[in-house]
Amino acid sequence: MTPVITAFAASPDKGRGLARDMRVRWAFEEVGRPYEVRLVSFAEMKQPAHRALHPFGQIPTFEEGGLALFETGAIVLRIAESRPGLLPADPDQRSRAIQWMFAALNTVEPPIVEREAAGYAERDRPWHAERLPMMDERVTKRLADLSARLGDAEWLDGEFSAGDLMMATVLLRIKGSTLLEAQPNLAAYLARAEARPAYRRAFEAQRAVFLKAQGG
Ligand code: GTB
């Protein structure tokens, strides 16, 4: 049975691969599994039928047989466990790869998302200018620690893993920013991840949705 995921019918990122279905598409590509995509509008995402799959009315979701999942961490882990390619066979190495998935989602992504959300939700508030440096500092600190751990290594812990996939999709959100460029090894790490053929295929697949909606 081919798994089905949901994605934005009209992604606000205009095909730049920033919506979270990218992680899931990329994971499928890394392990060589076909998947189908059901596109949903913002209105559909808030309807009971979609909320039955995703309690928070968001994308992506994942359905396979009788299983329905939400949360990209859980979905990518499911895909990574289903076939070789994203998790080492050795139990200790496997746990460390999963640890990096959690680090990406729980430790690195939150300050990045908070700063990004403030950019469009709080920009007009009088205190925004005062808050911005504090948010930048939080991101900077996380990136400095991540950079120190990565050092000259190609990936976070040995071979490319689901941990790298998740971390790269988090860093993509600040690609090209001075925050990321201040850590050249992280910028190079992200470029390596983006150069992977599986990433390119996932990127083109989500971009095709945008181009088709544009009539291209
Ligand atoms: N923790 C959840 C997960 O990891 O699965 C978060 C899921 C989530 O945030 N989904 C977003 C969503 O459905 C899409 S990815 N939002 C609609 C809603 O909440 O009503 C977030 C996102 C959206 C847009 C851009 N962009 O335009 O650049 C980037 C990222």
Short mmCIF file of C-alpha atoms and ligand atoms in Angstrom, two decimals:
data_model
loop_
_atom_site.label_atom_id
_atom_site.label_comp_id
_atom_site.label_asym_id
_atom_site.label_seq_id
_atom_site.Cartn_x
_atom_site.Cartn_y
_atom_site.Cartn_z
CA MET A 1 0.00 0.00 0.00
CA THR A 2 1.38 3.40 -1.00
CA PRO A 3 1.39 5.89 1.89
CA VAL A 4 -0.50 9.16 1.38
CA ILE A 5 0.61 12.47 2.86
CA THR A 6 -1.06 15.87 2.85
CA ALA A 7 0.54 19.12 1.73
CA PHE A 8 -0.56 22.70 1.04
CA ALA A 9 -2.53 23.10 -2.18
CA ALA A 10 -1.18 26.66 -2.20
CA SER A 11 1.92 26.87 -0.04
CA PRO A 12 2.63 30.35 1.30
CA ASP A 13 6.32 29.70 0.66
CA LYS A 14 5.68 29.69 -3.10
CA GLY A 15 7.57 26.48 -3.82
CA ARG A 16 10.67 27.26 -1.78
CA GLY A 17 10.45 23.98 0.10
CA LEU A 18 9.92 25.50 3.54
CA ALA A 19 6.61 23.87 4.44
CA ARG A 20 7.01 20.81 6.60
CA ASP A 21 5.83 18.28 4.03
CA MET A 22 9.37 18.68 2.60
CA ARG A 23 10.82 16.66 5.47
CA VAL A 24 8.44 13.85 4.81
CA ARG A 25 8.92 13.90 1.01
CA TRP A 26 12.68 13.92 1.53
CA ALA A 27 12.53 10.96 3.94
CA PHE A 28 10.53 8.94 1.39
CA GLU A 29 13.10 9.77 -1.28
CA GLU A 30 16.06 8.82 0.93
CA VAL A 31 14.66 5.35 1.61
CA GLY A 32 13.37 4.93 -1.95
CA ARG A 33 9.68 4.59 -1.15
CA PRO A 34 6.94 5.89 -3.43
CA TYR A 35 4.27 8.06 -1.85
CA GLU A 36 1.16 9.95 -2.86
CA VAL A 37 0.20 13.49 -1.95
CA ARG A 38 -3.26 14.82 -1.26
CA LEU A 39 -3.29 18.60 -1.51
CA VAL A 40 -5.48 20.51 0.94
CA SER A 41 -6.56 24.13 1.11
CA PHE A 42 -6.37 26.18 4.31
CA ALA A 43 -10.15 25.87 4.65
CA GLU A 44 -10.07 22.06 4.24
CA MET A 45 -7.35 21.78 6.87
CA LYS A 46 -9.75 23.16 9.45
CA GLN A 47 -12.65 20.86 8.54
CA PRO A 48 -13.57 17.84 10.68
CA ALA A 49 -12.41 15.36 8.03
CA HIS A 50 -8.86 16.72 8.15
CA ARG A 51 -8.95 17.31 11.91
CA ALA A 52 -9.70 13.62 12.35
CA LEU A 53 -6.21 13.07 10.93
CA HIS A 54 -4.57 16.12 12.46
CA PRO A 55 -6.04 17.52 15.70
CA PHE A 56 -4.40 20.91 15.12
CA GLY A 57 -5.68 21.31 11.57
CA GLN A 58 -2.24 21.38 9.96
CA ILE A 59 -0.17 19.64 7.30
CA PRO A 60 1.51 17.24 6.82
CA THR A 61 -0.36 14.07 7.74
CA PHE A 62 0.55 10.50 6.87
CA GLU A 63 -1.77 7.56 6.17
CA GLU A 64 -0.74 3.99 5.53
CA GLY A 65 -3.21 1.15 5.78
CA GLY A 66 -5.03 1.67 9.07
CA LEU A 67 -2.41 4.04 10.47
CA ALA A 68 -2.78 7.83 10.47
CA LEU A 69 -0.03 10.04 11.88
CA PHE A 70 0.58 13.74 12.35
CA GLU A 71 3.80 15.52 13.50
CA THR A 72 6.76 15.38 11.17
CA GLY A 73 8.99 13.87 13.86
CA ALA A 74 6.72 10.85 14.19
CA ILE A 75 6.17 10.59 10.44
CA VAL A 76 9.86 10.78 9.49
CA LEU A 77 10.70 8.24 12.20
CA ARG A 78 8.06 5.86 10.84
CA ILE A 79 9.47 6.19 7.32
CA ALA A 80 13.05 5.83 8.57
CA GLU A 81 12.14 2.65 10.42
CA SER A 82 10.36 1.17 7.43
CA ARG A 83 13.45 0.73 5.22
CA PRO A 84 17.21 1.13 5.49
CA GLY A 85 18.78 4.45 4.58
CA LEU A 86 18.04 6.87 7.38
CA LEU A 87 18.76 4.99 10.62
CA PRO A 88 21.84 2.92 11.44
CA ALA A 89 21.31 -0.77 12.25
CA ASP A 90 23.46 -0.61 15.40
CA PRO A 91 21.07 0.16 18.33
CA ASP A 92 23.35 2.73 19.98
CA GLN A 93 24.03 4.57 16.73
CA ARG A 94 20.32 4.42 15.96
CA SER A 95 19.45 6.03 19.29
CA ARG A 96 21.97 8.78 18.64
CA ALA A 97 20.46 9.49 15.21
CA ILE A 98 17.00 9.73 16.81
CA GLN A 99 18.46 11.99 19.49
CA TRP A 100 19.50 14.42 16.73
CA MET A 101 15.94 14.37 15.35
CA PHE A 102 14.72 15.48 18.76
CA ALA A 103 17.49 18.06 19.06
CA ALA A 104 16.46 19.55 15.72
CA LEU A 105 12.78 19.70 16.68
CA ASN A 106 12.98 20.55 20.38
CA THR A 107 16.16 22.57 20.77
CA VAL A 108 17.12 24.22 17.47
CA GLU A 109 13.79 24.76 15.71
CA PRO A 110 11.85 26.60 18.49
CA PRO A 111 14.00 29.77 18.66
CA ILE A 112 14.16 29.88 14.84
CA VAL A 113 10.39 29.55 14.48
CA GLU A 114 9.74 32.08 17.24
CA ARG A 115 11.94 34.65 15.50
CA GLU A 116 10.30 33.94 12.14
CA ALA A 117 6.76 34.14 13.57
CA ALA A 118 7.56 37.42 15.31
CA GLY A 119 8.66 38.79 11.94
CA TYR A 120 5.17 38.60 10.54
CA ALA A 121 2.94 38.55 13.63
CA GLU A 122 4.56 41.25 15.79
CA ARG A 123 6.38 43.50 13.37
CA ASP A 124 4.06 46.46 14.03
CA ARG A 125 4.18 46.20 17.82
CA PRO A 126 6.19 48.91 19.62
CA TRP A 127 8.25 46.32 21.53
CA HIS A 128 9.23 44.29 18.44
CA ALA A 129 12.48 46.17 17.81
CA GLU A 130 13.52 45.62 21.39
CA ARG A 131 12.67 41.92 21.29
CA LEU A 132 14.40 41.14 18.00
CA PRO A 133 18.00 41.21 19.32
CA MET A 134 16.99 38.85 22.13
CA MET A 135 15.48 36.41 19.65
CA ASP A 136 18.56 36.68 17.41
CA GLU A 137 20.76 35.96 20.39
CA ARG A 138 18.84 32.79 21.24
CA VAL A 139 19.22 31.52 17.67
CA THR A 140 22.89 32.53 17.59
CA LYS A 141 23.61 30.61 20.77
CA ARG A 142 21.96 27.44 19.50
CA LEU A 143 23.79 27.67 16.18
CA ALA A 144 27.14 28.30 17.86
CA ASP A 145 26.71 25.18 20.00
CA LEU A 146 25.59 23.12 17.02
CA SER A 147 28.51 24.43 14.97
CA ALA A 148 30.97 23.52 17.73
CA ARG A 149 29.62 19.97 17.86
CA LEU A 150 29.63 19.49 14.09
CA GLY A 151 33.15 20.84 13.71
CA ASP A 152 34.69 19.55 10.49
CA ALA A 153 32.47 16.48 10.30
CA GLU A 154 30.33 15.86 7.25
CA TRP A 155 27.23 14.85 9.25
CA LEU A 156 26.20 15.03 12.91
CA ASP A 157 27.05 11.46 13.86
CA GLY A 158 28.70 9.30 11.22
CA GLU A 159 26.65 8.56 8.12
CA PHE A 160 23.82 10.87 6.99
CA SER A 161 20.75 10.01 9.06
CA ALA A 162 17.19 11.08 9.85
CA GLY A 163 18.82 13.37 12.43
CA ASP A 164 20.66 15.25 9.66
CA LEU A 165 17.54 15.34 7.51
CA MET A 166 15.59 16.96 10.31
CA MET A 167 18.37 19.37 11.28
CA ALA A 168 18.86 20.47 7.68
CA THR A 169 15.15 21.23 7.23
CA VAL A 170 15.31 23.37 10.38
CA LEU A 171 18.38 25.27 9.13
CA LEU A 172 16.70 25.81 5.76
CA ARG A 173 14.38 28.25 7.47
CA ILE A 174 17.30 30.65 8.02
CA LYS A 175 19.22 29.84 4.84
CA GLY A 176 21.07 32.91 3.56
CA SER A 177 20.61 34.84 6.83
CA THR A 178 23.56 36.43 8.61
CA LEU A 179 22.72 34.16 11.54
CA LEU A 180 23.53 31.04 9.53
CA GLU A 181 26.35 32.56 7.48
CA ALA A 182 28.10 33.41 10.77
CA GLN A 183 28.67 29.66 11.14
CA PRO A 184 30.37 28.64 7.86
CA ASN A 185 30.47 24.93 8.78
CA LEU A 186 26.68 24.92 9.27
CA ALA A 187 26.10 26.76 5.99
CA ALA A 188 28.32 24.15 4.26
CA TYR A 189 26.48 21.32 6.08
CA LEU A 190 23.17 22.66 4.79
CA ALA A 191 24.55 22.95 1.25
CA ARG A 192 25.72 19.31 1.42
CA ALA A 193 22.28 18.22 2.55
CA GLU A 194 20.57 20.20 -0.22
CA ALA A 195 22.87 18.65 -2.80
CA ARG A 196 21.66 15.13 -2.01
CA PRO A 197 19.74 13.67 -4.96
CA ALA A 198 16.89 12.62 -2.64
CA TYR A 199 16.53 16.20 -1.41
CA ARG A 200 16.52 17.53 -4.98
CA ARG A 201 13.77 15.10 -5.99
CA ALA A 202 11.65 16.07 -2.96
CA PHE A 203 12.24 19.76 -3.64
CA GLU A 204 11.22 19.47 -7.28
CA ALA A 205 8.10 17.48 -6.36
CA GLN A 206 6.83 20.13 -3.96
CA ARG A 207 7.83 22.91 -6.36
CA ALA A 208 5.82 21.25 -9.13
CA VAL A 209 2.69 21.82 -7.02
CA PHE A 210 3.39 25.55 -6.93
CA LEU A 211 4.24 25.73 -10.64
CA LYS A 212 1.10 23.82 -11.59
CA ALA A 213 -1.05 26.16 -9.48
CA GLN A 214 0.60 29.06 -11.35
CA GLY A 215 -0.41 27.44 -14.60
CA GLY A 216 3.17 26.49 -15.47
N1 GTB B 1 4.87 20.43 14.70
C1 GTB B 1 4.18 20.21 13.46
C2 GTB B 1 4.95 19.21 12.58
O1 GTB B 1 6.18 19.17 12.67
O2 GTB B 1 4.33 18.45 11.83
C3 GTB B 1 4.01 21.56 12.78
C4 GTB B 1 3.17 21.45 11.53
C5 GTB B 1 3.00 22.84 10.91
O3 GTB B 1 3.49 23.87 11.43
N2 GTB B 1 2.32 22.88 9.76
C6 GTB B 1 2.10 24.13 9.09
C7 GTB B 1 0.60 24.35 8.89
O4 GTB B 1 -0.12 23.45 8.58
C8 GTB B 1 2.73 24.10 7.71
S1 GTB B 1 4.50 24.03 7.81
N3 GTB B 1 0.17 25.62 9.05
C9 GTB B 1 -1.19 25.99 8.82
C10 GTB B 1 -1.94 26.27 10.07
O5 GTB B 1 -1.41 26.07 11.20
O6 GTB B 1 -3.08 26.73 9.93
C11 GTB B 1 4.88 25.67 8.49
C12 GTB B 1 5.24 26.63 7.43
C13 GTB B 1 4.27 27.31 6.74
C14 GTB B 1 4.63 28.25 5.79
C15 GTB B 1 5.96 28.46 5.51
N4 GTB B 1 6.34 29.43 4.54
O7 GTB B 1 5.48 30.06 3.92
O8 GTB B 1 7.53 29.68 4.32
C16 GTB B 1 6.93 27.75 6.19
C17 GTB B 1 6.56 26.83 7.14
#
